[in-house]
Amino acid sequence: MKNGRPDAPQKEHPSGFQLKTLWAAITGASLLGIGVMTVYCISVVTRVLQFLQPVLVPVAFAGIIAYLLQPLVDKLVKRGLSRFRAMLWVWIIFHLTLLLLFLAVAVPTVSKGGRLIATRSGDWAQNVGGFVSRTLEAVDRMADRCT
């Protein structure tokens, strides 16, 4: 007797359409909330990674090198060396290789730089002298304008 009349048809509230609409709205709001939280979490993780980048990049680089050199250590261990000695040999060989690569690049670069400085030192001295004198004149002019 909802409508006051006992013979009136009783309607189901909410209707099927209203239920579907309500669940669609709840689903949409939930997806929006999940999207907002996802974007916020990504921004927080990005900020943390930017802050920790000076630490994480060398650690990641070291991890990659260790991963690449691990098979060499395993081969040396299979040949009868202890794990410590195998790691020590790989470490020494790796650093000697890096040193040789550095010297192969650095020595020619330094010698070319030395020759360049020797051949153009007069030009650079004149250019630097002219730059210094022009800068001092500009500073004097600005000081005169201000006083």
Short mmCIF file of N, CA and C in Angstrom, two decimals:
data_model
loop_
_atom_site.label_atom_id
_atom_site.label_comp_id
_atom_site.label_asym_id
_atom_site.label_seq_id
_atom_site.Cartn_x
_atom_site.Cartn_y
_atom_site.Cartn_z
N MET A 1 0.82 -1.17 0.00
CA MET A 1 0.00 0.00 0.00
C MET A 1 0.87 1.24 0.00
N LYS A 2 1.72 1.35 -0.97
CA LYS A 2 2.64 2.48 -1.04
C LYS A 2 1.94 3.73 -1.53
N ASN A 3 1.09 3.61 -2.51
CA ASN A 3 0.44 4.79 -3.07
C ASN A 3 -0.83 5.17 -2.32
N GLY A 4 -1.17 4.49 -1.31
CA GLY A 4 -2.38 4.78 -0.56
C GLY A 4 -3.58 3.97 -1.03
N ARG A 5 -3.45 3.34 -2.18
CA ARG A 5 -4.55 2.53 -2.69
C ARG A 5 -4.09 1.08 -2.73
N PRO A 6 -4.87 0.18 -2.20
CA PRO A 6 -4.43 -1.21 -2.19
C PRO A 6 -4.43 -1.85 -3.58
N ASP A 7 -5.22 -1.34 -4.52
CA ASP A 7 -5.29 -1.96 -5.83
C ASP A 7 -4.33 -1.34 -6.83
N ALA A 8 -3.56 -0.31 -6.43
CA ALA A 8 -2.62 0.36 -7.35
C ALA A 8 -1.43 -0.57 -7.60
N PRO A 9 -0.92 -0.58 -8.86
CA PRO A 9 0.25 -1.43 -9.14
C PRO A 9 1.48 -0.91 -8.40
N GLN A 10 2.21 -1.82 -7.85
CA GLN A 10 3.40 -1.44 -7.09
C GLN A 10 4.60 -1.39 -8.04
N LYS A 11 5.30 -0.24 -8.07
CA LYS A 11 6.47 -0.06 -8.95
C LYS A 11 7.74 -0.39 -8.17
N GLU A 12 8.67 -0.95 -8.90
CA GLU A 12 9.98 -1.28 -8.31
C GLU A 12 10.86 -0.04 -8.40
N HIS A 13 11.39 0.38 -7.27
CA HIS A 13 12.28 1.54 -7.27
C HIS A 13 13.63 1.11 -6.73
N PRO A 14 14.72 1.39 -7.27
CA PRO A 14 14.92 2.00 -8.58
C PRO A 14 14.64 1.01 -9.70
N SER A 15 14.34 1.56 -10.84
CA SER A 15 14.03 0.71 -11.99
C SER A 15 15.32 0.14 -12.57
N GLY A 16 15.19 -0.75 -13.53
CA GLY A 16 16.36 -1.36 -14.16
C GLY A 16 17.24 -0.33 -14.85
N PHE A 17 16.60 0.62 -15.53
CA PHE A 17 17.36 1.68 -16.20
C PHE A 17 18.11 2.54 -15.18
N GLN A 18 17.43 2.85 -14.08
CA GLN A 18 18.08 3.66 -13.04
C GLN A 18 19.27 2.91 -12.42
N LEU A 19 19.12 1.61 -12.23
CA LEU A 19 20.23 0.82 -11.69
C LEU A 19 21.42 0.80 -12.64
N LYS A 20 21.15 0.61 -13.94
CA LYS A 20 22.23 0.60 -14.93
C LYS A 20 22.93 1.96 -14.97
N THR A 21 22.14 3.03 -14.93
CA THR A 21 22.71 4.38 -14.96
C THR A 21 23.55 4.63 -13.71
N LEU A 22 23.03 4.21 -12.55
CA LEU A 22 23.76 4.40 -11.30
C LEU A 22 25.08 3.64 -11.32
N TRP A 23 25.08 2.39 -11.77
CA TRP A 23 26.32 1.61 -11.82
C TRP A 23 27.28 2.17 -12.86
N ALA A 24 26.77 2.70 -13.96
CA ALA A 24 27.65 3.33 -14.95
C ALA A 24 28.31 4.56 -14.36
N ALA A 25 27.56 5.35 -13.59
CA ALA A 25 28.13 6.55 -12.96
C ALA A 25 29.17 6.16 -11.92
N ILE A 26 28.87 5.14 -11.12
CA ILE A 26 29.84 4.69 -10.11
C ILE A 26 31.10 4.16 -10.78
N THR A 27 30.94 3.40 -11.86
CA THR A 27 32.09 2.86 -12.59
C THR A 27 32.92 3.99 -13.19
N GLY A 28 32.26 4.98 -13.79
CA GLY A 28 32.99 6.12 -14.37
C GLY A 28 33.74 6.90 -13.32
N ALA A 29 33.09 7.16 -12.18
CA ALA A 29 33.76 7.90 -11.10
C ALA A 29 34.94 7.09 -10.55
N SER A 30 34.77 5.78 -10.44
CA SER A 30 35.87 4.93 -9.95
C SER A 30 37.04 4.94 -10.92
N LEU A 31 36.75 4.82 -12.22
CA LEU A 31 37.82 4.86 -13.21
C LEU A 31 38.53 6.21 -13.21
N LEU A 32 37.77 7.29 -13.05
CA LEU A 32 38.38 8.61 -12.97
C LEU A 32 39.29 8.71 -11.74
N GLY A 33 38.82 8.20 -10.61
CA GLY A 33 39.64 8.21 -9.40
C GLY A 33 40.90 7.39 -9.55
N ILE A 34 40.78 6.22 -10.16
CA ILE A 34 41.96 5.38 -10.40
C ILE A 34 42.93 6.08 -11.34
N GLY A 35 42.40 6.73 -12.38
CA GLY A 35 43.27 7.46 -13.31
C GLY A 35 44.01 8.60 -12.62
N VAL A 36 43.30 9.36 -11.78
CA VAL A 36 43.94 10.47 -11.07
C VAL A 36 45.02 9.94 -10.13
N MET A 37 44.72 8.87 -9.41
CA MET A 37 45.73 8.30 -8.51
C MET A 37 46.92 7.76 -9.27
N THR A 38 46.69 7.17 -10.44
CA THR A 38 47.79 6.65 -11.25
C THR A 38 48.70 7.78 -11.72
N VAL A 39 48.10 8.86 -12.21
CA VAL A 39 48.89 10.00 -12.67
C VAL A 39 49.68 10.60 -11.51
N TYR A 40 49.06 10.71 -10.34
CA TYR A 40 49.75 11.25 -9.18
C TYR A 40 50.91 10.34 -8.77
N CYS A 41 50.69 9.04 -8.74
CA CYS A 41 51.77 8.11 -8.37
C CYS A 41 52.92 8.17 -9.37
N ILE A 42 52.60 8.28 -10.65
CA ILE A 42 53.65 8.39 -11.66
C ILE A 42 54.45 9.67 -11.46
N SER A 43 53.76 10.78 -11.13
CA SER A 43 54.49 12.03 -10.91
C SER A 43 55.39 11.94 -9.67
N VAL A 44 54.91 11.28 -8.62
CA VAL A 44 55.74 11.13 -7.41
C VAL A 44 56.96 10.26 -7.71
N VAL A 45 56.75 9.16 -8.41
CA VAL A 45 57.87 8.27 -8.75
C VAL A 45 58.87 9.01 -9.64
N THR A 46 58.37 9.82 -10.57
CA THR A 46 59.26 10.58 -11.44
C THR A 46 60.11 11.56 -10.64
N ARG A 47 59.48 12.26 -9.69
CA ARG A 47 60.24 13.20 -8.85
C ARG A 47 61.30 12.48 -8.03
N VAL A 48 60.94 11.33 -7.47
CA VAL A 48 61.89 10.57 -6.66
C VAL A 48 63.06 10.10 -7.52
N LEU A 49 62.76 9.60 -8.73
CA LEU A 49 63.83 9.14 -9.61
C LEU A 49 64.72 10.30 -10.06
N GLN A 50 64.13 11.48 -10.31
CA GLN A 50 64.95 12.63 -10.67
C GLN A 50 65.87 13.01 -9.51
N PHE A 51 65.35 12.94 -8.29
CA PHE A 51 66.15 13.29 -7.12
C PHE A 51 67.28 12.28 -6.91
N LEU A 52 67.00 11.00 -7.14
CA LEU A 52 67.99 9.95 -6.90
C LEU A 52 68.83 9.61 -8.12
N GLN A 53 68.65 10.32 -9.23
CA GLN A 53 69.36 9.99 -10.46
C GLN A 53 70.88 9.97 -10.29
N PRO A 54 71.49 10.94 -9.57
CA PRO A 54 72.95 10.88 -9.41
C PRO A 54 73.43 9.60 -8.73
N VAL A 55 72.59 8.98 -7.94
CA VAL A 55 72.97 7.74 -7.27
C VAL A 55 72.60 6.52 -8.11
N LEU A 56 71.42 6.57 -8.73
CA LEU A 56 70.91 5.40 -9.44
C LEU A 56 71.64 5.11 -10.74
N VAL A 57 72.09 6.13 -11.45
CA VAL A 57 72.76 5.90 -12.73
C VAL A 57 74.06 5.11 -12.54
N PRO A 58 74.95 5.50 -11.63
CA PRO A 58 76.16 4.67 -11.44
C PRO A 58 75.85 3.26 -10.94
N VAL A 59 74.83 3.14 -10.08
CA VAL A 59 74.47 1.81 -9.58
C VAL A 59 73.95 0.95 -10.73
N ALA A 60 73.12 1.52 -11.59
CA ALA A 60 72.60 0.77 -12.73
C ALA A 60 73.74 0.40 -13.69
N PHE A 61 74.65 1.33 -13.92
CA PHE A 61 75.79 1.06 -14.80
C PHE A 61 76.65 -0.06 -14.22
N ALA A 62 76.89 -0.02 -12.91
CA ALA A 62 77.68 -1.08 -12.27
C ALA A 62 76.96 -2.41 -12.34
N GLY A 63 75.64 -2.40 -12.19
CA GLY A 63 74.88 -3.63 -12.30
C GLY A 63 74.97 -4.24 -13.69
N ILE A 64 74.92 -3.39 -14.71
CA ILE A 64 75.03 -3.88 -16.09
C ILE A 64 76.41 -4.48 -16.33
N ILE A 65 77.45 -3.80 -15.86
CA ILE A 65 78.81 -4.32 -16.04
C ILE A 65 78.97 -5.65 -15.30
N ALA A 66 78.45 -5.72 -14.07
CA ALA A 66 78.55 -6.97 -13.31
C ALA A 66 77.81 -8.10 -14.01
N TYR A 67 76.65 -7.79 -14.58
CA TYR A 67 75.88 -8.80 -15.31
C TYR A 67 76.64 -9.28 -16.53
N LEU A 68 77.31 -8.37 -17.22
CA LEU A 68 78.04 -8.75 -18.43
C LEU A 68 79.33 -9.52 -18.12
N LEU A 69 79.96 -9.24 -16.98
CA LEU A 69 81.22 -9.90 -16.63
C LEU A 69 81.02 -11.21 -15.86
N GLN A 70 79.80 -11.48 -15.41
CA GLN A 70 79.54 -12.70 -14.64
C GLN A 70 79.91 -13.98 -15.38
N PRO A 71 79.64 -14.10 -16.69
CA PRO A 71 80.05 -15.34 -17.38
C PRO A 71 81.56 -15.58 -17.36
N LEU A 72 82.35 -14.51 -17.40
CA LEU A 72 83.80 -14.69 -17.32
C LEU A 72 84.21 -15.25 -15.97
N VAL A 73 83.60 -14.74 -14.92
CA VAL A 73 83.89 -15.25 -13.58
C VAL A 73 83.50 -16.73 -13.49
N ASP A 74 82.34 -17.07 -14.03
CA ASP A 74 81.91 -18.48 -13.99
C ASP A 74 82.87 -19.39 -14.74
N LYS A 75 83.38 -18.94 -15.90
CA LYS A 75 84.34 -19.76 -16.65
C LYS A 75 85.63 -19.97 -15.86
N LEU A 76 86.10 -18.91 -15.21
CA LEU A 76 87.33 -19.05 -14.42
C LEU A 76 87.11 -19.97 -13.22
N VAL A 77 85.94 -19.91 -12.62
CA VAL A 77 85.64 -20.81 -11.50
C VAL A 77 85.59 -22.25 -11.98
N LYS A 78 85.03 -22.49 -13.16
CA LYS A 78 84.99 -23.86 -13.71
C LYS A 78 86.38 -24.38 -14.02
N ARG A 79 87.31 -23.48 -14.29
CA ARG A 79 88.69 -23.91 -14.58
C ARG A 79 89.50 -24.16 -13.32
N GLY A 80 88.90 -23.94 -12.15
CA GLY A 80 89.57 -24.32 -10.92
C GLY A 80 89.96 -23.16 -10.01
N LEU A 81 89.76 -21.93 -10.41
CA LEU A 81 90.09 -20.80 -9.54
C LEU A 81 88.99 -20.64 -8.49
N SER A 82 89.38 -20.10 -7.35
CA SER A 82 88.35 -19.79 -6.35
C SER A 82 87.54 -18.59 -6.86
N ARG A 83 86.35 -18.45 -6.33
CA ARG A 83 85.47 -17.38 -6.80
C ARG A 83 86.11 -16.01 -6.55
N PHE A 84 86.76 -15.83 -5.41
CA PHE A 84 87.39 -14.56 -5.10
C PHE A 84 88.49 -14.24 -6.10
N ARG A 85 89.35 -15.23 -6.38
CA ARG A 85 90.44 -14.99 -7.34
C ARG A 85 89.90 -14.74 -8.74
N ALA A 86 88.85 -15.44 -9.12
CA ALA A 86 88.25 -15.23 -10.44
C ALA A 86 87.71 -13.80 -10.54
N MET A 87 87.02 -13.35 -9.49
CA MET A 87 86.50 -11.97 -9.51
C MET A 87 87.64 -10.97 -9.53
N LEU A 88 88.71 -11.25 -8.79
CA LEU A 88 89.85 -10.35 -8.77
C LEU A 88 90.50 -10.26 -10.14
N TRP A 89 90.68 -11.39 -10.83
CA TRP A 89 91.27 -11.37 -12.17
C TRP A 89 90.39 -10.60 -13.15
N VAL A 90 89.10 -10.85 -13.10
CA VAL A 90 88.19 -10.13 -14.01
C VAL A 90 88.22 -8.64 -13.71
N TRP A 91 88.26 -8.28 -12.43
CA TRP A 91 88.31 -6.86 -12.05
C TRP A 91 89.59 -6.21 -12.57
N ILE A 92 90.72 -6.89 -12.39
CA ILE A 92 92.01 -6.33 -12.86
C ILE A 92 92.02 -6.20 -14.37
N ILE A 93 91.59 -7.23 -15.08
CA ILE A 93 91.59 -7.18 -16.55
C ILE A 93 90.64 -6.09 -17.05
N PHE A 94 89.48 -5.98 -16.42
CA PHE A 94 88.52 -4.95 -16.83
C PHE A 94 89.10 -3.55 -16.65
N HIS A 95 89.73 -3.30 -15.50
CA HIS A 95 90.28 -1.97 -15.26
C HIS A 95 91.51 -1.68 -16.12
N LEU A 96 92.30 -2.70 -16.41
CA LEU A 96 93.42 -2.48 -17.34
C LEU A 96 92.91 -2.15 -18.73
N THR A 97 91.83 -2.81 -19.15
CA THR A 97 91.23 -2.50 -20.45
C THR A 97 90.72 -1.06 -20.48
N LEU A 98 90.04 -0.65 -19.41
CA LEU A 98 89.57 0.74 -19.34
C LEU A 98 90.73 1.72 -19.36
N LEU A 99 91.81 1.40 -18.66
CA LEU A 99 92.98 2.27 -18.65
C LEU A 99 93.59 2.38 -20.04
N LEU A 100 93.71 1.26 -20.74
CA LEU A 100 94.26 1.30 -22.10
C LEU A 100 93.37 2.10 -23.04
N LEU A 101 92.07 1.94 -22.93
CA LEU A 101 91.15 2.72 -23.77
C LEU A 101 91.28 4.21 -23.46
N PHE A 102 91.36 4.55 -22.18
CA PHE A 102 91.51 5.95 -21.80
C PHE A 102 92.81 6.52 -22.35
N LEU A 103 93.89 5.78 -22.21
CA LEU A 103 95.18 6.26 -22.72
C LEU A 103 95.18 6.36 -24.23
N ALA A 104 94.49 5.45 -24.91
CA ALA A 104 94.43 5.50 -26.37
C ALA A 104 93.69 6.74 -26.85
N VAL A 105 92.78 7.24 -26.05
CA VAL A 105 92.04 8.45 -26.43
C VAL A 105 92.70 9.70 -25.87
N ALA A 106 93.13 9.65 -24.61
CA ALA A 106 93.61 10.85 -23.93
C ALA A 106 94.96 11.32 -24.46
N VAL A 107 95.89 10.43 -24.70
CA VAL A 107 97.24 10.84 -25.13
C VAL A 107 97.20 11.58 -26.46
N PRO A 108 96.56 11.05 -27.50
CA PRO A 108 96.50 11.82 -28.74
C PRO A 108 95.74 13.14 -28.60
N THR A 109 94.71 13.15 -27.79
CA THR A 109 93.94 14.38 -27.61
C THR A 109 94.78 15.44 -26.92
N VAL A 110 95.49 15.07 -25.88
CA VAL A 110 96.33 16.04 -25.17
C VAL A 110 97.45 16.54 -26.06
N SER A 111 98.06 15.65 -26.83
CA SER A 111 99.16 16.10 -27.70
C SER A 111 98.64 17.03 -28.80
N LYS A 112 97.47 16.73 -29.36
CA LYS A 112 96.89 17.64 -30.37
C LYS A 112 96.53 18.98 -29.74
N GLY A 113 96.00 18.94 -28.52
CA GLY A 113 95.69 20.19 -27.83
C GLY A 113 96.93 21.00 -27.55
N GLY A 114 98.02 20.34 -27.17
CA GLY A 114 99.28 21.05 -26.93
C GLY A 114 99.81 21.69 -28.20
N ARG A 115 99.75 20.97 -29.31
CA ARG A 115 100.20 21.56 -30.59
C ARG A 115 99.31 22.74 -30.99
N LEU A 116 98.01 22.62 -30.76
CA LEU A 116 97.09 23.71 -31.10
C LEU A 116 97.39 24.95 -30.26
N ILE A 117 97.63 24.75 -28.99
CA ILE A 117 97.96 25.89 -28.12
C ILE A 117 99.28 26.51 -28.54
N ALA A 118 100.26 25.69 -28.89
CA ALA A 118 101.57 26.22 -29.29
C ALA A 118 101.47 27.02 -30.58
N THR A 119 100.66 26.57 -31.53
CA THR A 119 100.58 27.28 -32.82
C THR A 119 99.71 28.52 -32.75
N ARG A 120 98.73 28.54 -31.87
CA ARG A 120 97.79 29.67 -31.85
C ARG A 120 97.88 30.49 -30.58
N SER A 121 98.92 30.35 -29.82
CA SER A 121 99.00 31.09 -28.56
C SER A 121 99.06 32.59 -28.79
N GLY A 122 99.73 33.03 -29.85
CA GLY A 122 99.79 34.46 -30.14
C GLY A 122 98.42 35.02 -30.47
N ASP A 123 97.66 34.30 -31.29
CA ASP A 123 96.31 34.74 -31.64
C ASP A 123 95.42 34.81 -30.40
N TRP A 124 95.53 33.81 -29.55
CA TRP A 124 94.69 33.79 -28.36
C TRP A 124 95.07 34.92 -27.41
N ALA A 125 96.35 35.19 -27.28
CA ALA A 125 96.78 36.28 -26.40
C ALA A 125 96.21 37.60 -26.89
N GLN A 126 96.25 37.84 -28.20
CA GLN A 126 95.69 39.08 -28.74
C GLN A 126 94.18 39.12 -28.53
N ASN A 127 93.51 38.01 -28.80
CA ASN A 127 92.05 37.98 -28.64
C ASN A 127 91.64 38.20 -27.19
N VAL A 128 92.34 37.55 -26.26
CA VAL A 128 92.01 37.71 -24.85
C VAL A 128 92.32 39.14 -24.40
N GLY A 129 93.45 39.67 -24.85
CA GLY A 129 93.79 41.05 -24.49
C GLY A 129 92.76 42.04 -25.02
N GLY A 130 92.33 41.86 -26.26
CA GLY A 130 91.29 42.73 -26.82
C GLY A 130 89.97 42.58 -26.08
N PHE A 131 89.62 41.36 -25.72
CA PHE A 131 88.38 41.13 -24.99
C PHE A 131 88.42 41.81 -23.63
N VAL A 132 89.54 41.69 -22.94
CA VAL A 132 89.66 42.30 -21.61
C VAL A 132 89.58 43.82 -21.72
N SER A 133 90.27 44.40 -22.70
CA SER A 133 90.23 45.86 -22.84
C SER A 133 88.83 46.34 -23.21
N ARG A 134 88.14 45.64 -24.11
CA ARG A 134 86.77 46.03 -24.47
C ARG A 134 85.83 45.91 -23.27
N THR A 135 86.02 44.87 -22.48
CA THR A 135 85.17 44.67 -21.31
C THR A 135 85.39 45.78 -20.29
N LEU A 136 86.65 46.14 -20.06
CA LEU A 136 86.94 47.22 -19.11
C LEU A 136 86.38 48.55 -19.60
N GLU A 137 86.48 48.82 -20.90
CA GLU A 137 85.90 50.05 -21.44
C GLU A 137 84.39 50.07 -21.27
N ALA A 138 83.73 48.93 -21.50
CA ALA A 138 82.28 48.87 -21.34
C ALA A 138 81.88 49.07 -19.88
N VAL A 139 82.65 48.51 -18.96
CA VAL A 139 82.36 48.70 -17.53
C VAL A 139 82.55 50.16 -17.15
N ASP A 140 83.60 50.81 -17.67
CA ASP A 140 83.82 52.24 -17.40
C ASP A 140 82.66 53.08 -17.93
N ARG A 141 82.18 52.78 -19.14
CA ARG A 141 81.06 53.54 -19.71
C ARG A 141 79.80 53.36 -18.86
N MET A 142 79.55 52.13 -18.41
CA MET A 142 78.36 51.91 -17.57
C MET A 142 78.50 52.62 -16.24
N ALA A 143 79.71 52.65 -15.68
CA ALA A 143 79.92 53.35 -14.42
C ALA A 143 79.73 54.85 -14.61
N ASP A 144 80.16 55.40 -15.76
CA ASP A 144 79.97 56.82 -16.03
C ASP A 144 78.49 57.16 -16.16
N ARG A 145 77.71 56.28 -16.77
CA ARG A 145 76.27 56.52 -16.92
C ARG A 145 75.56 56.50 -15.58
N CYS A 146 76.02 55.65 -14.68
CA CYS A 146 75.35 55.52 -13.38
C CYS A 146 75.68 56.67 -12.44
N THR A 147 76.82 57.34 -12.66
CA THR A 147 77.19 58.42 -11.73
C THR A 147 76.81 59.76 -12.27
#
